[in-house]
mmCIF file of C-alpha atoms in Angstrom:
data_model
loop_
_atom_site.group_PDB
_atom_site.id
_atom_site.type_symbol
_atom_site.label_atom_id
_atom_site.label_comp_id
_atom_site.label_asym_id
_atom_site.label_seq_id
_atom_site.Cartn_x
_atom_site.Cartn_y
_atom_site.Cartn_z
ATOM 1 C CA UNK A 16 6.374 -4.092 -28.584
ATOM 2 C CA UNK A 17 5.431 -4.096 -24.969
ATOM 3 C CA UNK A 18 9.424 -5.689 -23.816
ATOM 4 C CA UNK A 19 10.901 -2.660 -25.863
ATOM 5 C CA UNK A 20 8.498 -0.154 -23.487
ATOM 6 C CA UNK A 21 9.540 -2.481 -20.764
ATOM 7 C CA UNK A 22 13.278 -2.065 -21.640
ATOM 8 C CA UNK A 23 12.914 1.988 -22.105
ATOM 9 C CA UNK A 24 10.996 2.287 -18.651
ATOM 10 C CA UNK A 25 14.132 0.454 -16.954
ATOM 11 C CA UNK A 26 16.936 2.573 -18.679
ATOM 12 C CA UNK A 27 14.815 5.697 -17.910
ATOM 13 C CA UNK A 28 14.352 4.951 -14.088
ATOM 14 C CA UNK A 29 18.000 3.636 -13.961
ATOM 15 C CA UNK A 30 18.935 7.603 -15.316
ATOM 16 C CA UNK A 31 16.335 8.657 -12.364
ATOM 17 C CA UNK A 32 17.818 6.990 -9.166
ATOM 18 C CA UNK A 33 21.243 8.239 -10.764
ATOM 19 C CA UNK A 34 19.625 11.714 -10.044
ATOM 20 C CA UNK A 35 18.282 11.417 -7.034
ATOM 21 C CA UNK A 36 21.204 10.291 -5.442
ATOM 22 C CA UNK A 37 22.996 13.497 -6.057
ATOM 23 C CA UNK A 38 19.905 15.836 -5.773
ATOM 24 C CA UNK A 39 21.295 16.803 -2.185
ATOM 25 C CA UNK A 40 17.562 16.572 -1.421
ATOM 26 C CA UNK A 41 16.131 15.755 2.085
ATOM 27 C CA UNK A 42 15.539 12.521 1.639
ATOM 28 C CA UNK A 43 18.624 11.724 0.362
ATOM 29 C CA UNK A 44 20.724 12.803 2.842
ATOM 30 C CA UNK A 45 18.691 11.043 6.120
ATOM 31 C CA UNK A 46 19.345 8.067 4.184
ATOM 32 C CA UNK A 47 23.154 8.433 3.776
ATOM 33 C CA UNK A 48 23.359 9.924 7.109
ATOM 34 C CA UNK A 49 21.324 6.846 8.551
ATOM 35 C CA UNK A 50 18.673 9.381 10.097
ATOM 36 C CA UNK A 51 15.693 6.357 9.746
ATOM 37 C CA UNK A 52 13.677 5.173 12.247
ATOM 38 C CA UNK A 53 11.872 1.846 12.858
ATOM 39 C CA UNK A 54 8.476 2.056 13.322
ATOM 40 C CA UNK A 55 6.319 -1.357 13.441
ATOM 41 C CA UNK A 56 2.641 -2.588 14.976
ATOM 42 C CA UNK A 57 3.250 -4.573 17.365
ATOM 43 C CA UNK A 58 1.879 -8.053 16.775
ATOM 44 C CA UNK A 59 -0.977 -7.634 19.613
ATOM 45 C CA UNK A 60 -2.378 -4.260 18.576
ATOM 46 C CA UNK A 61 -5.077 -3.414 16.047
ATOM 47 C CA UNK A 62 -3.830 -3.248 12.639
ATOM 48 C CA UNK A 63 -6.581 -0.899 11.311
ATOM 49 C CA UNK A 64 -9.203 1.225 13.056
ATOM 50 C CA UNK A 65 -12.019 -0.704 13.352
ATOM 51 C CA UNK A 66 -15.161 1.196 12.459
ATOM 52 C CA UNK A 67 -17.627 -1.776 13.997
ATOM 53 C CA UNK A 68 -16.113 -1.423 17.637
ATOM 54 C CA UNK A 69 -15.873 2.734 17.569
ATOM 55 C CA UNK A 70 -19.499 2.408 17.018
ATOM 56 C CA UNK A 71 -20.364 -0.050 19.435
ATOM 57 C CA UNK A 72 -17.830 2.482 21.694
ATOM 58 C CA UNK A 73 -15.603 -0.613 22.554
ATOM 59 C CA UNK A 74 -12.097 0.295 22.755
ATOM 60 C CA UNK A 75 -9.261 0.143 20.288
ATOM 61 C CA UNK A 76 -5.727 0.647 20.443
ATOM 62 C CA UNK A 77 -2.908 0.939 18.517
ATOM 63 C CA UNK A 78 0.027 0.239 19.207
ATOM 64 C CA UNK A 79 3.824 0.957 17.644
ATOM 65 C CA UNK A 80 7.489 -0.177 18.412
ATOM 66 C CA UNK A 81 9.481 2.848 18.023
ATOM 67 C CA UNK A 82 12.957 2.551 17.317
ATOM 68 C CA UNK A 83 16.343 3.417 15.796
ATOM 69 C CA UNK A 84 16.884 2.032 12.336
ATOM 70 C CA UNK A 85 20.244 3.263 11.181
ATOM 71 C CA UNK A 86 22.522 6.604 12.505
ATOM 72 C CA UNK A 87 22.885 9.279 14.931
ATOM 73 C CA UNK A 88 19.134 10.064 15.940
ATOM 74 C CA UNK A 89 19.085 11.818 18.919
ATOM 75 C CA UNK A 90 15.201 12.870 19.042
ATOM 76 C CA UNK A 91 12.053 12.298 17.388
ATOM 77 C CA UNK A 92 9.059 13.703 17.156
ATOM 78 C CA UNK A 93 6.062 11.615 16.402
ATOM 79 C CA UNK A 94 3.811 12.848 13.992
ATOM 80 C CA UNK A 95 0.169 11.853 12.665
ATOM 81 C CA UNK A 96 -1.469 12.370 9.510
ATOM 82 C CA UNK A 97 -4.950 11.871 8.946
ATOM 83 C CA UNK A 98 -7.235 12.447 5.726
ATOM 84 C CA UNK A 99 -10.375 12.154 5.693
ATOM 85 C CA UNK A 100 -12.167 12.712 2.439
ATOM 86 C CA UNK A 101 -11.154 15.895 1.708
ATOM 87 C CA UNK A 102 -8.236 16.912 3.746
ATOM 88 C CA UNK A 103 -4.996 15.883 5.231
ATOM 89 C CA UNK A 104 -4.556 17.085 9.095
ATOM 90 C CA UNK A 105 -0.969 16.829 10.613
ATOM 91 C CA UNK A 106 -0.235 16.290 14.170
ATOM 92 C CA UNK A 107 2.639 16.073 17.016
ATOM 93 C CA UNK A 108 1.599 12.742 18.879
ATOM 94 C CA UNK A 109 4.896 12.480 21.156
ATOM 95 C CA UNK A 110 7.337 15.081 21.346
ATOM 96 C CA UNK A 111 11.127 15.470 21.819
ATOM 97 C CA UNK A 112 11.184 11.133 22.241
ATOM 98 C CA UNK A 113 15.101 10.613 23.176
ATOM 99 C CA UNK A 114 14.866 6.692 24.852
ATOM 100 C CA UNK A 115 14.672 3.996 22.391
ATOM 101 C CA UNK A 116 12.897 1.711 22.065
ATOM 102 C CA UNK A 117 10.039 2.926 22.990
ATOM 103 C CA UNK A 118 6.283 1.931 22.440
ATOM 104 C CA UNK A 119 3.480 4.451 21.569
ATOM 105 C CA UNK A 120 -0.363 3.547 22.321
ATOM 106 C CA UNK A 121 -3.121 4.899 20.945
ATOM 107 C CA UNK A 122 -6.705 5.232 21.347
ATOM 108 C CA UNK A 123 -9.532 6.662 19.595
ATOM 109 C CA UNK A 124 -9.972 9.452 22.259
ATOM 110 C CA UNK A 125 -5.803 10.062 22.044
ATOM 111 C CA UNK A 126 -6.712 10.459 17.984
ATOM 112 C CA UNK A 127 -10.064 12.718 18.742
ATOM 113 C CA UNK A 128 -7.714 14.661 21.449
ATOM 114 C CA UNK A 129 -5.300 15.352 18.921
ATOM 115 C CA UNK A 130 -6.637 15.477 15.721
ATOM 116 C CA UNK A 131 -8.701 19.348 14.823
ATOM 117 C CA UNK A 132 -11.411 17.184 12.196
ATOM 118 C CA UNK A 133 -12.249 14.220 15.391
ATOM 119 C CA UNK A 134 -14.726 15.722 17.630
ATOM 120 C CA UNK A 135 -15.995 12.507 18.395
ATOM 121 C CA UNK A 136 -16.107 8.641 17.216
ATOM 122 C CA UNK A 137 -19.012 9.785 15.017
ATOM 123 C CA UNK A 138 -16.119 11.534 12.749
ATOM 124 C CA UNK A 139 -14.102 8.451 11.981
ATOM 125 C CA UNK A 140 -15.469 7.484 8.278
ATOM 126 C CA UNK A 141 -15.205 4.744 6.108
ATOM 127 C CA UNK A 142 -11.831 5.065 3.718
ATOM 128 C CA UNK A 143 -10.392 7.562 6.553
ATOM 129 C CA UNK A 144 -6.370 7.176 6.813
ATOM 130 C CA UNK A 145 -4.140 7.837 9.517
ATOM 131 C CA UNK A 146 -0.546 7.988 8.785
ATOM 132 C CA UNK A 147 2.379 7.498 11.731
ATOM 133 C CA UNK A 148 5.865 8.721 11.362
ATOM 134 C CA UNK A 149 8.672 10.694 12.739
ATOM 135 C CA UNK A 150 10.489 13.796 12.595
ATOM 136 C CA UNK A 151 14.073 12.840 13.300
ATOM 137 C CA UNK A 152 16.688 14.796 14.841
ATOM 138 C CA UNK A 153 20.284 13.711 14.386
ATOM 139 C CA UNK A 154 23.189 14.804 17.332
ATOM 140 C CA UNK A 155 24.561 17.110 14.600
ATOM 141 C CA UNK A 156 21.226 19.429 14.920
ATOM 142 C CA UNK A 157 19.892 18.673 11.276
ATOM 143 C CA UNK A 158 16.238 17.763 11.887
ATOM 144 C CA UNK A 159 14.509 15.458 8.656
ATOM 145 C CA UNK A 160 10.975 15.299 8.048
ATOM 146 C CA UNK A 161 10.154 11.357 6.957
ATOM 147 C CA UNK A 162 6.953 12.736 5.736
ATOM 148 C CA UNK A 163 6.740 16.295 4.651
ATOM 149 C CA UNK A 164 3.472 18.745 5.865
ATOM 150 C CA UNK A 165 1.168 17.480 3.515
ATOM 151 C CA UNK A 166 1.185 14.034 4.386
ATOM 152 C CA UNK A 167 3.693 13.196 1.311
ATOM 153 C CA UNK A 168 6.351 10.588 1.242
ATOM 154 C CA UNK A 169 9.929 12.519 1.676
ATOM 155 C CA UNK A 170 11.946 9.745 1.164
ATOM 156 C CA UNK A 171 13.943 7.674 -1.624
ATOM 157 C CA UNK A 172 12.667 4.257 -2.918
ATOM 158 C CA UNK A 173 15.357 2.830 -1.663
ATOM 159 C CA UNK A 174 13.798 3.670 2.177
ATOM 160 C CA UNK A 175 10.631 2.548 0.880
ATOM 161 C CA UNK A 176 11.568 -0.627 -0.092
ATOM 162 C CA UNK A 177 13.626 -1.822 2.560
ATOM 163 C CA UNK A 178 12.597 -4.680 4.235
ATOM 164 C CA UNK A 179 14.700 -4.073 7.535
ATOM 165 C CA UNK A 180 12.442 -1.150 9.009
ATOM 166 C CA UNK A 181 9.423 0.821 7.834
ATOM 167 C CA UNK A 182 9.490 4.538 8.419
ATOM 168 C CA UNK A 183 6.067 4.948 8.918
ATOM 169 C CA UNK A 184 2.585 2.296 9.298
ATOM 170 C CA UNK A 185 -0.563 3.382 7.948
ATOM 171 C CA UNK A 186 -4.265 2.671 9.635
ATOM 172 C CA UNK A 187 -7.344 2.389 7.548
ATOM 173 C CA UNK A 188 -10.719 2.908 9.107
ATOM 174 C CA UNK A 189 -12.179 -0.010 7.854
ATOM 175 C CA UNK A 190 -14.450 -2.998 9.096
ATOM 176 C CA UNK A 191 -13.016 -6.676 9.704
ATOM 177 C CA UNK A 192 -11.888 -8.436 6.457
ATOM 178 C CA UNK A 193 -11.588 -12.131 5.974
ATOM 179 C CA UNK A 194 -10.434 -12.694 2.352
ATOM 180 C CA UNK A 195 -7.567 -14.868 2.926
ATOM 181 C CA UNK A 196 -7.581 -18.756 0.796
ATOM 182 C CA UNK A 197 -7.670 -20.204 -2.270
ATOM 183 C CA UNK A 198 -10.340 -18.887 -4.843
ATOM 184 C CA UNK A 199 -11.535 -20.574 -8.265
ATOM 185 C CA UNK A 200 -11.694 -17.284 -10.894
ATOM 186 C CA UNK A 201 -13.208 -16.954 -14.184
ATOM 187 C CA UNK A 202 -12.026 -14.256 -16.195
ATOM 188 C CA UNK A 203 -13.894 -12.076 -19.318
ATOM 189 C CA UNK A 204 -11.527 -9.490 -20.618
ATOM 190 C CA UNK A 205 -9.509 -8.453 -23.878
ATOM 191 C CA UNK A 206 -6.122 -7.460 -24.866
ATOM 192 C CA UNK A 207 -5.261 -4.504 -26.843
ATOM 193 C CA UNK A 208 -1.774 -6.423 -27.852
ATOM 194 C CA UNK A 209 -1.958 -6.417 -31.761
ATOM 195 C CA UNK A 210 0.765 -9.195 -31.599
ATOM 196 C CA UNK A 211 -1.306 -11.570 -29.430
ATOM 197 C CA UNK A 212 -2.938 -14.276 -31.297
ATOM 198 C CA UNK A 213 -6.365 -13.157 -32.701
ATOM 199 C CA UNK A 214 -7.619 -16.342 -31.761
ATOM 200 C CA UNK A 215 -6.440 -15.109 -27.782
ATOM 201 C CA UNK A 216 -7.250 -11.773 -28.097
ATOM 202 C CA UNK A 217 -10.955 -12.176 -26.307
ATOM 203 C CA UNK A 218 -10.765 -14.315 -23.353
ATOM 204 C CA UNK A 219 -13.863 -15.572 -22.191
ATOM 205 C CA UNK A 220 -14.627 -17.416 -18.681
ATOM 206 C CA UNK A 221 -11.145 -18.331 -18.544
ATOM 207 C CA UNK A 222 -10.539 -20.232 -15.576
ATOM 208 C CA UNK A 223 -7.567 -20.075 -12.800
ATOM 209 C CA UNK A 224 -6.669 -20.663 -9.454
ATOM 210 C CA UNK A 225 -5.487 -17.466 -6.958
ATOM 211 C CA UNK A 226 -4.608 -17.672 -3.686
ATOM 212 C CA UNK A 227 -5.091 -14.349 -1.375
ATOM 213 C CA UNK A 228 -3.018 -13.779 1.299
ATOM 214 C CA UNK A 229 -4.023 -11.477 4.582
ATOM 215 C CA UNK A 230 -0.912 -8.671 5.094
ATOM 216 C CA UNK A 231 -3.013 -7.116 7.481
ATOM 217 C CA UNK A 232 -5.254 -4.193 8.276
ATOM 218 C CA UNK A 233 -7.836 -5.335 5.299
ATOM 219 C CA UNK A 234 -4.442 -5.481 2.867
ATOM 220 C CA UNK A 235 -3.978 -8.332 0.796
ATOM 221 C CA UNK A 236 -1.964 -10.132 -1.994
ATOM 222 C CA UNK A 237 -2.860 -12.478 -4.961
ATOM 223 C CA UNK A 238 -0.598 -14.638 -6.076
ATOM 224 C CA UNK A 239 -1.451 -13.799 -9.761
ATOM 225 C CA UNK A 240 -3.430 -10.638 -9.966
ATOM 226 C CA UNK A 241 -4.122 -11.535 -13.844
ATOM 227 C CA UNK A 242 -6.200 -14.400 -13.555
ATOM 228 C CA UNK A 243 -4.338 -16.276 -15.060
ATOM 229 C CA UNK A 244 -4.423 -14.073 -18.607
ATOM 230 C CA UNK A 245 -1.196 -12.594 -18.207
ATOM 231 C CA UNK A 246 0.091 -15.919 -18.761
ATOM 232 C CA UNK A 247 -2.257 -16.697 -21.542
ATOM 233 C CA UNK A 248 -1.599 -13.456 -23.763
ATOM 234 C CA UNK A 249 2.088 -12.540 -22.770
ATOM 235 C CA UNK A 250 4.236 -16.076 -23.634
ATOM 236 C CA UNK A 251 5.229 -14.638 -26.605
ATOM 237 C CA UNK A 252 7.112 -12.077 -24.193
ATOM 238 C CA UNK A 253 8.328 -14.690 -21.935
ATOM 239 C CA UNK A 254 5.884 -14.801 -19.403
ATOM 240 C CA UNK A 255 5.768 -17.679 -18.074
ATOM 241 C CA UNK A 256 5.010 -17.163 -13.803
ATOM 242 C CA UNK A 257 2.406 -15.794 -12.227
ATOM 243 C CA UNK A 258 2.603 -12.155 -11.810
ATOM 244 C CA UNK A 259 1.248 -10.529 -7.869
ATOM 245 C CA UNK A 260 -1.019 -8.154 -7.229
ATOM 246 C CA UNK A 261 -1.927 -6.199 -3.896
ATOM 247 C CA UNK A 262 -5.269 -4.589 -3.342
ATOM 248 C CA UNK A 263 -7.330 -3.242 -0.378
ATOM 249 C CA UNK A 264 -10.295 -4.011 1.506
ATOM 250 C CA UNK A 265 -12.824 -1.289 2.785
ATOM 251 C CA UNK A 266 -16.577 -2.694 4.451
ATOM 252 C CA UNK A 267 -16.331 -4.768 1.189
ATOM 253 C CA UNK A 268 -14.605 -2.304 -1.608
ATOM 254 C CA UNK A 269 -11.715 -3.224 -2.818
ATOM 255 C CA UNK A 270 -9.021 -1.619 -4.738
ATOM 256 C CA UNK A 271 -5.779 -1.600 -5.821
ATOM 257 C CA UNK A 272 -3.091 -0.318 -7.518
ATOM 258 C CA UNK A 273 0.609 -1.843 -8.792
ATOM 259 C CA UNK A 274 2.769 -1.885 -11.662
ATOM 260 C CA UNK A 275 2.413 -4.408 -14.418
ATOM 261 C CA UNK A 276 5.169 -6.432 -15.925
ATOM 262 C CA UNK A 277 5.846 -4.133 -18.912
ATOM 263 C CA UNK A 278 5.574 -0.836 -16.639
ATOM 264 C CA UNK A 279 2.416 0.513 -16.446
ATOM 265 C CA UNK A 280 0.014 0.795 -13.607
ATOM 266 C CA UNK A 281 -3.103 -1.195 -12.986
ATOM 267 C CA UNK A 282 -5.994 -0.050 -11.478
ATOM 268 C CA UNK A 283 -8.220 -2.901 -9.494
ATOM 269 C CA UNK A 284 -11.955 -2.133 -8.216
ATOM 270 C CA UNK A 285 -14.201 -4.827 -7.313
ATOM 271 C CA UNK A 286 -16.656 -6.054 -4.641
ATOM 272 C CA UNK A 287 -17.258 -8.647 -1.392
ATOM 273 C CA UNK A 288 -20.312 -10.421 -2.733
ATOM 274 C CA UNK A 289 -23.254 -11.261 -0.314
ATOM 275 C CA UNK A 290 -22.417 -14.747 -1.235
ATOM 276 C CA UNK A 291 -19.236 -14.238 -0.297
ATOM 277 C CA UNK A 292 -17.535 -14.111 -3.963
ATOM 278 C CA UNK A 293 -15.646 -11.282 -5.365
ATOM 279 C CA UNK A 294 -16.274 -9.569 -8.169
ATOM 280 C CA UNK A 295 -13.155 -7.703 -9.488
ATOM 281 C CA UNK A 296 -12.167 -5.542 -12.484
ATOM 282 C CA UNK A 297 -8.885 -4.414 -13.346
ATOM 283 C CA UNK A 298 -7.355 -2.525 -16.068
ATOM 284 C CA UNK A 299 -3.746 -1.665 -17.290
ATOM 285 C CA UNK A 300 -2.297 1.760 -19.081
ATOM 286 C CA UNK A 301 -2.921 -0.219 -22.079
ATOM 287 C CA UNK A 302 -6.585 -0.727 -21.576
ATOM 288 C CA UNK A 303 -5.954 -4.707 -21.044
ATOM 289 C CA UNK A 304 -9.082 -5.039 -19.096
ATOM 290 C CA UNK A 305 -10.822 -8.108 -17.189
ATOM 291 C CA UNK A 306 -13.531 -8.870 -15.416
ATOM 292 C CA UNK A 307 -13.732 -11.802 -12.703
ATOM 293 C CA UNK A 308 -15.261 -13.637 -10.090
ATOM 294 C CA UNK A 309 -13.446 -15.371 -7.489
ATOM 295 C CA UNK A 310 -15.071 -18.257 -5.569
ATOM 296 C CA UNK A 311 -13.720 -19.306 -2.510
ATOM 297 C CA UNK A 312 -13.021 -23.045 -1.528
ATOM 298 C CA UNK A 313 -14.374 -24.343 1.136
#
């Protein structure tokens, strides 16, 4: 049951790319016109805004490699977006930039300076994002917003996948995070498969190995964000590997969110334990649930 949704999801997003490359939208056309930029942290800046130094007024910075991507850019403005827990505020950082590459510091006075909600460090909360992009211009006159007004995305999939550039980097405000190793889980949880075995249907303290990786500014991966039960319930649809999962660290929240291997989303919350476990929940479109704690190894 769950390939066949699998199999509709694919032929229905294969009918939506066909669409969007001929909506003639924005988006679109910056990417057949080459009109993306190339914006990366460097490797020596911060890679999130780190709540413990702004309140022990130490500086930060962040820092971004501006560049050319693909095309005909002859300008860009760069542009900030930051929410805070109710509102998204847009502004210019650099203006009318026409020499690439170029690098763009930042500090938390530059943000305060330019940002209407930042009065002072005090402002700067936990779960606070800031957003940097670009307005491009090309040499033909045509100006693209990479992010529209609001903050939004206002580009294809195909930009946001590409592993060339990034059009844009993203800053938490967040404390430091040290999640990366190896991690013994036990898993509790239920599928709501009727095909899986009744005998598998309840999973209880099932036990797997997960390895978390560190991708930066309190982001990480896990090499199978299952547990391990994936595996366990799904052979009979031919899963056989270990399935990743992404999710986010906050002054010890976490949460995620990423697509499943028959289409829907799932939705991870969990905790940094005072002894230094996790405790994580996640649950699919399906209502596949599980609970789990993840030891790390020494």
């Amino acid at each position: 049951m769950k390939n066949i949704k699998a199999l509709f999801k694919f032929i229905l997003l294969s009918m939506l790319l066909i669409a969007c490359e001929n909506d003639g939208g924005d988006s679109k056309l910056a990417f057949d016109t080459g009109a993306v930029p190339n914006i990366q942290k460097t490797q020596t800046s911060d890679s999130f805004i780190n709540l413990v130094e702004l309140n022990n007024d130490q500086t930060i910075k962040l820092e971004l490699n501006i560049d050319i991507a693909l095309g005909a850019i002859e300008a860009m403005d760069i542009v900030g977006f930051y929410t805070d827990a109710t509102t998204t505020y847009k502004a210019i950082l650099k203006t009318d930039q026409t020499t690439f590459p170029f690098t763009l510091s930042l500090t938390a006075e530059d943000l305060i300076n330019a940002f209407p909600n930042l009065s002072s460090r005090d402002d700067f909360k936990i779960g606070d994002k800031l957003i940097i992009s670009a307005n491009v211009k090309l040499k033909d006159g045509r100006i693209y917003k990479i992010y529209d007004d609001n903050g939004e995305p206002n580009f294809s999939q195909d930009v946001a996948n590409a592993n060339q550039y990034s059009v844009g980097q993203t800053y938490l405000v967040s404390c430091p995070s040290d999640l990366a190793g190896i991690y013994d889980v036990v898993s509790t949880g239920e599928t709501t498969d009727p095909f899986v075995a009744p005998s598998k249907v309840s999973a209880t303290n099932f036990p797997y190995t997960v390895t978390i990786t560190d991708t930066g500014g309190g982001n990480y991966t896990m090499s199978d964000a299952f547990g391990g039960l994936y595996l366990y319930w799904y052979d009979i649809y031919g899963i056989t590997t270990p399935y990743e999962g992404k999710f986010t660290d906050v002054c010890g929240t976490l949460s995620g969110k990423f697509e499943e291997p028959f289409g829907t989303q799932v939705t991870l919350t969990g905790t940094v334990n005072s002894d230094g476990t996790l405790s994580i929940h996640w649950i699919n479109e399906y209502d596949d649930y599980a609970n789990a704690v993840y030891t790390k190894r020494p």
